[in-house]
Coordinates of C-alpha atoms and ligand atoms in Angstrom, one line a residue:
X1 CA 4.0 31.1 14.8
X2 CA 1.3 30.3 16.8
X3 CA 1.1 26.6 17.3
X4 CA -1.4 25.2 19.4
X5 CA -2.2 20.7 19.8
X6 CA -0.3 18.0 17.7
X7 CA 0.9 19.7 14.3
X8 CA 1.1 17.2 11.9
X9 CA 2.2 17.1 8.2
X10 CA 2.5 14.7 5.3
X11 CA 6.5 13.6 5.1
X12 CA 7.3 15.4 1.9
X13 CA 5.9 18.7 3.7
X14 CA 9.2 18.5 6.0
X15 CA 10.3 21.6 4.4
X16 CA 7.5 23.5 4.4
X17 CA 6.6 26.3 6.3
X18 CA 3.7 24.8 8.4
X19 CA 0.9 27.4 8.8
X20 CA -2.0 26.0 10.9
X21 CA -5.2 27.6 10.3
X22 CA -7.0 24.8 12.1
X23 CA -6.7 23.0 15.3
X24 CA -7.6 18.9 15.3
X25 CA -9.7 17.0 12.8
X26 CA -13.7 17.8 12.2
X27 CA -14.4 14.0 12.0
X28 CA -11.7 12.4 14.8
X29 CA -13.5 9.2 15.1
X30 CA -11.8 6.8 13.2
X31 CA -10.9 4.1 15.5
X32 CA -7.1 3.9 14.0
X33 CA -6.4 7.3 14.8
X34 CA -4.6 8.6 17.7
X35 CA -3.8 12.0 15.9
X36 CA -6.0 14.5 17.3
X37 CA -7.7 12.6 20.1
X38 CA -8.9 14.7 23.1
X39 CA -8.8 18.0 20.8
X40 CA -11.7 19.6 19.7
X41 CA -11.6 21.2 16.5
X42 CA -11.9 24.4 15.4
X43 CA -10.9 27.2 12.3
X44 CA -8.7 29.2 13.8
X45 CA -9.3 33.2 13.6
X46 CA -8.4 35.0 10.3
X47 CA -6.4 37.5 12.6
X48 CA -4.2 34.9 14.3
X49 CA -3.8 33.2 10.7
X50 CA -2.9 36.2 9.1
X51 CA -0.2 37.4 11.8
X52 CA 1.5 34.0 11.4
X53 CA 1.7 34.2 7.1
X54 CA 3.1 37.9 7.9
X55 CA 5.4 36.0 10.4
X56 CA 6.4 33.7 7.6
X57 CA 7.1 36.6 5.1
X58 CA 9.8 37.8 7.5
X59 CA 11.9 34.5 8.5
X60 CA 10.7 31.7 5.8
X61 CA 12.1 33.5 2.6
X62 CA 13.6 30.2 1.7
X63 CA 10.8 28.1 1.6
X64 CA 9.5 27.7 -1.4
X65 CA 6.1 25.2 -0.2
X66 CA 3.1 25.9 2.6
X67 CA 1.6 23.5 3.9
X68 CA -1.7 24.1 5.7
X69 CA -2.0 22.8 8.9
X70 CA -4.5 20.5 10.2
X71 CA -6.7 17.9 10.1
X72 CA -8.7 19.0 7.0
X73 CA -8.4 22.3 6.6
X74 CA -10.2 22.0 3.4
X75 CA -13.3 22.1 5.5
X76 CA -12.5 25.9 6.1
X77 CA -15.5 27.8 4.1
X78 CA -14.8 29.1 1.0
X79 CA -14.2 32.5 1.3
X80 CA -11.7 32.5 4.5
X81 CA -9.9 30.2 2.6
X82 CA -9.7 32.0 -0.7
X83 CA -8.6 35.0 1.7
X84 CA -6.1 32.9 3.4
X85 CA -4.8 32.2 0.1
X86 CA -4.6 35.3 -1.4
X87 CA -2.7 36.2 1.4
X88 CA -0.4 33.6 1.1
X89 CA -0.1 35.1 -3.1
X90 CA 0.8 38.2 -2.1
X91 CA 2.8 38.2 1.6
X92 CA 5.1 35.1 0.2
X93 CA 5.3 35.3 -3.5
X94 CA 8.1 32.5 -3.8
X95 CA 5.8 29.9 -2.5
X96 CA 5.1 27.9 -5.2
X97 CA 3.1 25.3 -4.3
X98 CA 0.0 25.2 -1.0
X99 CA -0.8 21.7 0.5
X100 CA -3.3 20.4 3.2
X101 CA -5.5 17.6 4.2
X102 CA -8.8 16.8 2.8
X103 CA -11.1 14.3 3.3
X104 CA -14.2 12.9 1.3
X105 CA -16.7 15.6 3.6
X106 CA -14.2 18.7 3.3
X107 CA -14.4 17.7 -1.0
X108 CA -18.0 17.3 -1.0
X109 CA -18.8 20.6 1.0
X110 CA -16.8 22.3 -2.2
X111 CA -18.1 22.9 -5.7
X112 CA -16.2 21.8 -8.5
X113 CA -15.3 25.8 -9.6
X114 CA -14.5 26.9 -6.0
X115 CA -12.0 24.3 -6.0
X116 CA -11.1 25.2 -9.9
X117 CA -10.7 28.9 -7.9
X118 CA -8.3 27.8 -4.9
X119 CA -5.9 26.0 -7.3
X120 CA -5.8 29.1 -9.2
X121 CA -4.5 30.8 -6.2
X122 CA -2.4 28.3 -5.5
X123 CA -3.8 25.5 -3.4
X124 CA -1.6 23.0 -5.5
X125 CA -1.6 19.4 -3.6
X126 CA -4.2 17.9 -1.4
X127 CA -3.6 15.1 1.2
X128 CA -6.2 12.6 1.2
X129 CA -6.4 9.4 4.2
X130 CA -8.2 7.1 2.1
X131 CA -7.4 3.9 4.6
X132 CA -8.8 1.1 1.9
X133 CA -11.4 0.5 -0.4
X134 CA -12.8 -2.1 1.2
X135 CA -16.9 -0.5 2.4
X136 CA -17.0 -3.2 5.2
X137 CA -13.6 -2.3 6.3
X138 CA -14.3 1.6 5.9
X139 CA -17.2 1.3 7.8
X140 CA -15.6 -0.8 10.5
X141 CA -13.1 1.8 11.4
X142 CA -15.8 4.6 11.3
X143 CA -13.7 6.4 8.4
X144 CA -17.9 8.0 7.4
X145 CA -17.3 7.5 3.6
X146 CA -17.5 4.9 1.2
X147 CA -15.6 3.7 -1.9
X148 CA -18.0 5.4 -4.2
X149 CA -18.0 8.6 -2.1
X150 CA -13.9 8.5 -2.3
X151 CA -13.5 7.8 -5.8
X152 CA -16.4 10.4 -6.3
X153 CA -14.2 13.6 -4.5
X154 CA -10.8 12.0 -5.5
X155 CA -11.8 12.4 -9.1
X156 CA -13.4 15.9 -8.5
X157 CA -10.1 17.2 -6.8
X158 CA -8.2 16.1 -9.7
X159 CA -10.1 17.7 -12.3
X160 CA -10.0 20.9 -10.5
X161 CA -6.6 20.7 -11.4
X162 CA -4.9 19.8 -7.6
X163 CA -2.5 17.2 -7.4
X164 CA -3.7 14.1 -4.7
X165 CA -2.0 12.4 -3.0
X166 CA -3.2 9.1 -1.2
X167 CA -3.0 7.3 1.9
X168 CA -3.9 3.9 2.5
X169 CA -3.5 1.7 5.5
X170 CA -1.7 -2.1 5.5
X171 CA -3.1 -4.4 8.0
X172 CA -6.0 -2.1 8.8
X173 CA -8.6 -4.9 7.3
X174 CA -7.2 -7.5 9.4
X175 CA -6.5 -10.9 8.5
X176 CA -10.1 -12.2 7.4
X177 CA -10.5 -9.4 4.6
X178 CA -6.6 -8.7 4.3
X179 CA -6.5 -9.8 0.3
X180 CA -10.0 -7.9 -0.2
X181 CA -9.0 -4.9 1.5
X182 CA -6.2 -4.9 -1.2
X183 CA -7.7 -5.7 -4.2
X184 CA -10.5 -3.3 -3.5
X185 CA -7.7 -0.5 -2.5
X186 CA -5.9 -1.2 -5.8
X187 CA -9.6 -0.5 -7.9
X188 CA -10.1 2.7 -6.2
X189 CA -6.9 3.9 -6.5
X190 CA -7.0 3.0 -10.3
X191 CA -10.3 4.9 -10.8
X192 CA -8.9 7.8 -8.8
X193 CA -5.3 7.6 -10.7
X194 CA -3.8 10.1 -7.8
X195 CA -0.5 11.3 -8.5
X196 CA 0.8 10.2 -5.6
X197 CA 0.0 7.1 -3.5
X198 CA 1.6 6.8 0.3
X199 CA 1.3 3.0 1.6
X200 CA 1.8 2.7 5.6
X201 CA 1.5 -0.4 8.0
X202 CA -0.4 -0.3 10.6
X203 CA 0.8 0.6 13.6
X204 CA -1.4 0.4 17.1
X205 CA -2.0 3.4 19.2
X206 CA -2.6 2.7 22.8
X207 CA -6.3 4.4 23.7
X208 CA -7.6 4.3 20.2
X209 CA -10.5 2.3 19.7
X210 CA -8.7 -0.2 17.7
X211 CA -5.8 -1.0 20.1
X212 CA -8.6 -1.7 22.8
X213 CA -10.4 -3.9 20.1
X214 CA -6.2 -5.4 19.7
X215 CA -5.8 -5.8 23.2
X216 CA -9.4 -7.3 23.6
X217 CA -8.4 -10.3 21.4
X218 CA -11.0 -9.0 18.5
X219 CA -8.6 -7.9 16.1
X220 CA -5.6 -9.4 14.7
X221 CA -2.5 -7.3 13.9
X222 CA -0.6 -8.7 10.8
X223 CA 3.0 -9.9 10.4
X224 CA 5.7 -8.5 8.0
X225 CA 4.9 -10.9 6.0
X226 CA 1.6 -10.4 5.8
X227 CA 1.5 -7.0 5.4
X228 CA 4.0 -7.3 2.3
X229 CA 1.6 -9.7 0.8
X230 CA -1.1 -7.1 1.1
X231 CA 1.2 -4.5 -0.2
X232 CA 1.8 -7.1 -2.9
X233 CA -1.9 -7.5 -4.0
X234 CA -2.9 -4.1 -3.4
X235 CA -0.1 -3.0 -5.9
X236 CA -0.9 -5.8 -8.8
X237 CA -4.5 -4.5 -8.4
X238 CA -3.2 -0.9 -8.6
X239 CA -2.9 0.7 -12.2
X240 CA -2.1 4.3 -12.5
X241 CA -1.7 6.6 -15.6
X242 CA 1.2 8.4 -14.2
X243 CA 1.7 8.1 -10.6
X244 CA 4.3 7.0 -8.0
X245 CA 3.2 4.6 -5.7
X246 CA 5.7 4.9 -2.4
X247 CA 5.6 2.5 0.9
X248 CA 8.5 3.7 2.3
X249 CA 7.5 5.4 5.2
X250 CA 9.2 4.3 8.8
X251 CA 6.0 2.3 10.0
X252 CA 6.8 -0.3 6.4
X253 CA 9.3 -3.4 6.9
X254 CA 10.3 -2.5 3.3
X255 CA 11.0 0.4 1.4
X256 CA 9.2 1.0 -1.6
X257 CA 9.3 3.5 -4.3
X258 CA 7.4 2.9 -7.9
X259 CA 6.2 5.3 -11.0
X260 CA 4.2 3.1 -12.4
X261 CA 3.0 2.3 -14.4
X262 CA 6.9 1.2 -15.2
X263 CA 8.2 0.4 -12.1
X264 CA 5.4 -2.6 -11.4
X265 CA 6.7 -5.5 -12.1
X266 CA 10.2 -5.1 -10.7
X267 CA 8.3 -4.2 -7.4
X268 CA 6.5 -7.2 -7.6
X269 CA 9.9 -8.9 -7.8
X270 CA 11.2 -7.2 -5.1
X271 CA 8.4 -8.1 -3.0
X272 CA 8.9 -11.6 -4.0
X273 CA 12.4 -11.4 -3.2
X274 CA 11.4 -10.3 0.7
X275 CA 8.9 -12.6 1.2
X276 CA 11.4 -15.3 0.1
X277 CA 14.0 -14.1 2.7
X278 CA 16.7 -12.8 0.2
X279 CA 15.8 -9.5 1.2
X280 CA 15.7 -8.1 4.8
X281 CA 12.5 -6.5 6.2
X282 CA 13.2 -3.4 8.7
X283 CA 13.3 -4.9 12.1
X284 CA 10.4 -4.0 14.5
X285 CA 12.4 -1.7 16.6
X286 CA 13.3 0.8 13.7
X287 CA 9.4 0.9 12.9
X288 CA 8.2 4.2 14.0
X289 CA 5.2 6.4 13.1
Ligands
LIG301 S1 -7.7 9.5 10.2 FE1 -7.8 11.5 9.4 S2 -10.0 11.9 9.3 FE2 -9.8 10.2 10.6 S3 -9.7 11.0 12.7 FE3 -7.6 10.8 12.0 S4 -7.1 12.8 11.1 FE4 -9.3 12.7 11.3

């Protein structure tokens, strides 16, 4: 496989075969991220794409999911993508299910019918960073979309038929709009009703924007416990139709994993039992990223 910068994937792609069709992220300003920093983005070409799917057809017979690698390589115009696809369908026919990243632009830049037409060759999950739902906060990080925009393309993904899953950011309002940046989070996610949610805590990268803005005394970094409170509100604001709701990640002080919407209030309770001390919150040296 040709692999070229950072390759990253969502968690429950671990056992994917990763094919990376683009290098870096077409936005790479958000001031959080530390991802593809110093890499300039680009589709890679169709024959270097191609080679590494015909790789995959002779030493990943067992995997059974593709993930799509990078930053959002929904962004990739229709057609080489719909190729890339159908090359996927018919080089590794026991793949049953394609990933990748989107983000509110790569959504927007697609019609409703030529997303309708990748899920129908397979594109089956999309990864979307939505951060918060907070405007002020989006726009302070430089994420370039709103709440509108977000529910906008999350509910357009969804009725073409690809699963969504969601990733929003604890802490990343800081203290002053912590409790806004969850209750707005929880509305968007509700209008969106994703299938899947992903909840992380914040975790500062040194030479981001933001960890200069930490270091400069500007913005606060929340506690455990004020990041569970967050999680707390940002949840009770949260109502899904049928989705699971996990904070479970290594960068959380404590696991989560909810369907809701059945598993809310013992959640809640859970939470409740943290922040009162008769559970134990990871301790900051297993917090990783
Ligand atoms: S958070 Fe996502 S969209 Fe923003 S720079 Fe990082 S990879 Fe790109």
């Amino acid at each position: 496989m040709h692999y070229e910068g950072n390759i990253i994937r969502p968690p429950s792609e671990a056992n994917s075969i990763l094919l990376q069709a683009t290098v870096g992220c077409s936005r790479n300003k958000c001031t959080f991220c530390g991802s593809y920093r110093g890499e300039r983005f680009q589709i890679k070409s169709d024959e270097i794409i191609f080679e590494d799917i015909d790789f995959a057809t002779r030493h990943c017979r067992r995997q059974r999911r593709l993930f799509i690698c990078d930053g959002d390589a929904l962004i990739i115009p229709q057609a080489r993508l719909l190729a890339i696809l159908e090359r996927i369908e018919t080089r590794l026919p026991w793949v049953t299910r394609v990933g990748l990243y989107a983000n509110v632009k790569s959504i927007r830049m697609k019609t409703l019918a030529e997303l309708r037409e990748l899920h129908a060759h397979g594109l089956g999950i999309a990864y979307m960073g939505l951060e918060t739902g907070d405007d002020a906060t989006l726009a302070a990080i430089d994420k370039g979309t709103t709440a509108a925009a977000a529910i906008e393309m999350g509910q357009k993904i969804r009725s073409a038929g690809i699963k969504l899953s969601i990733t929003v950011l604890l802490g990343i309002a800081g203290r002053e709009r912590s409790a806004i940046h969850a209750r707005e989070t929880g509305r968007v996610l509700s209008a969106i009703d994703p299938e899947y949610v992903g909840a992380l805590s914040l975790m500062l990268i040194p030479g981001t924007p933001l960890c200069r803005d930490h270091e400069a005394g500007e913005f606060p970094l929340l506690g455990p416990e004020e990041m569970l409170r967050e999680l707390r509100t940002m949840i009770s604001c949260t109502n899904l139709s049928r989705g699971q709701f996990h904070a479970n990640h290594a960068s959380n002080y404590l696991p989560i994993k909810a369907r809701l919407p059945r598993d809310k209030q013992d959640t809640l309770d859970t939470i409740d039992a943290a922040l009162a001390g008769r559970i134990q919150l990871r301790p900051e040296f297993l917090r990783g990223l």
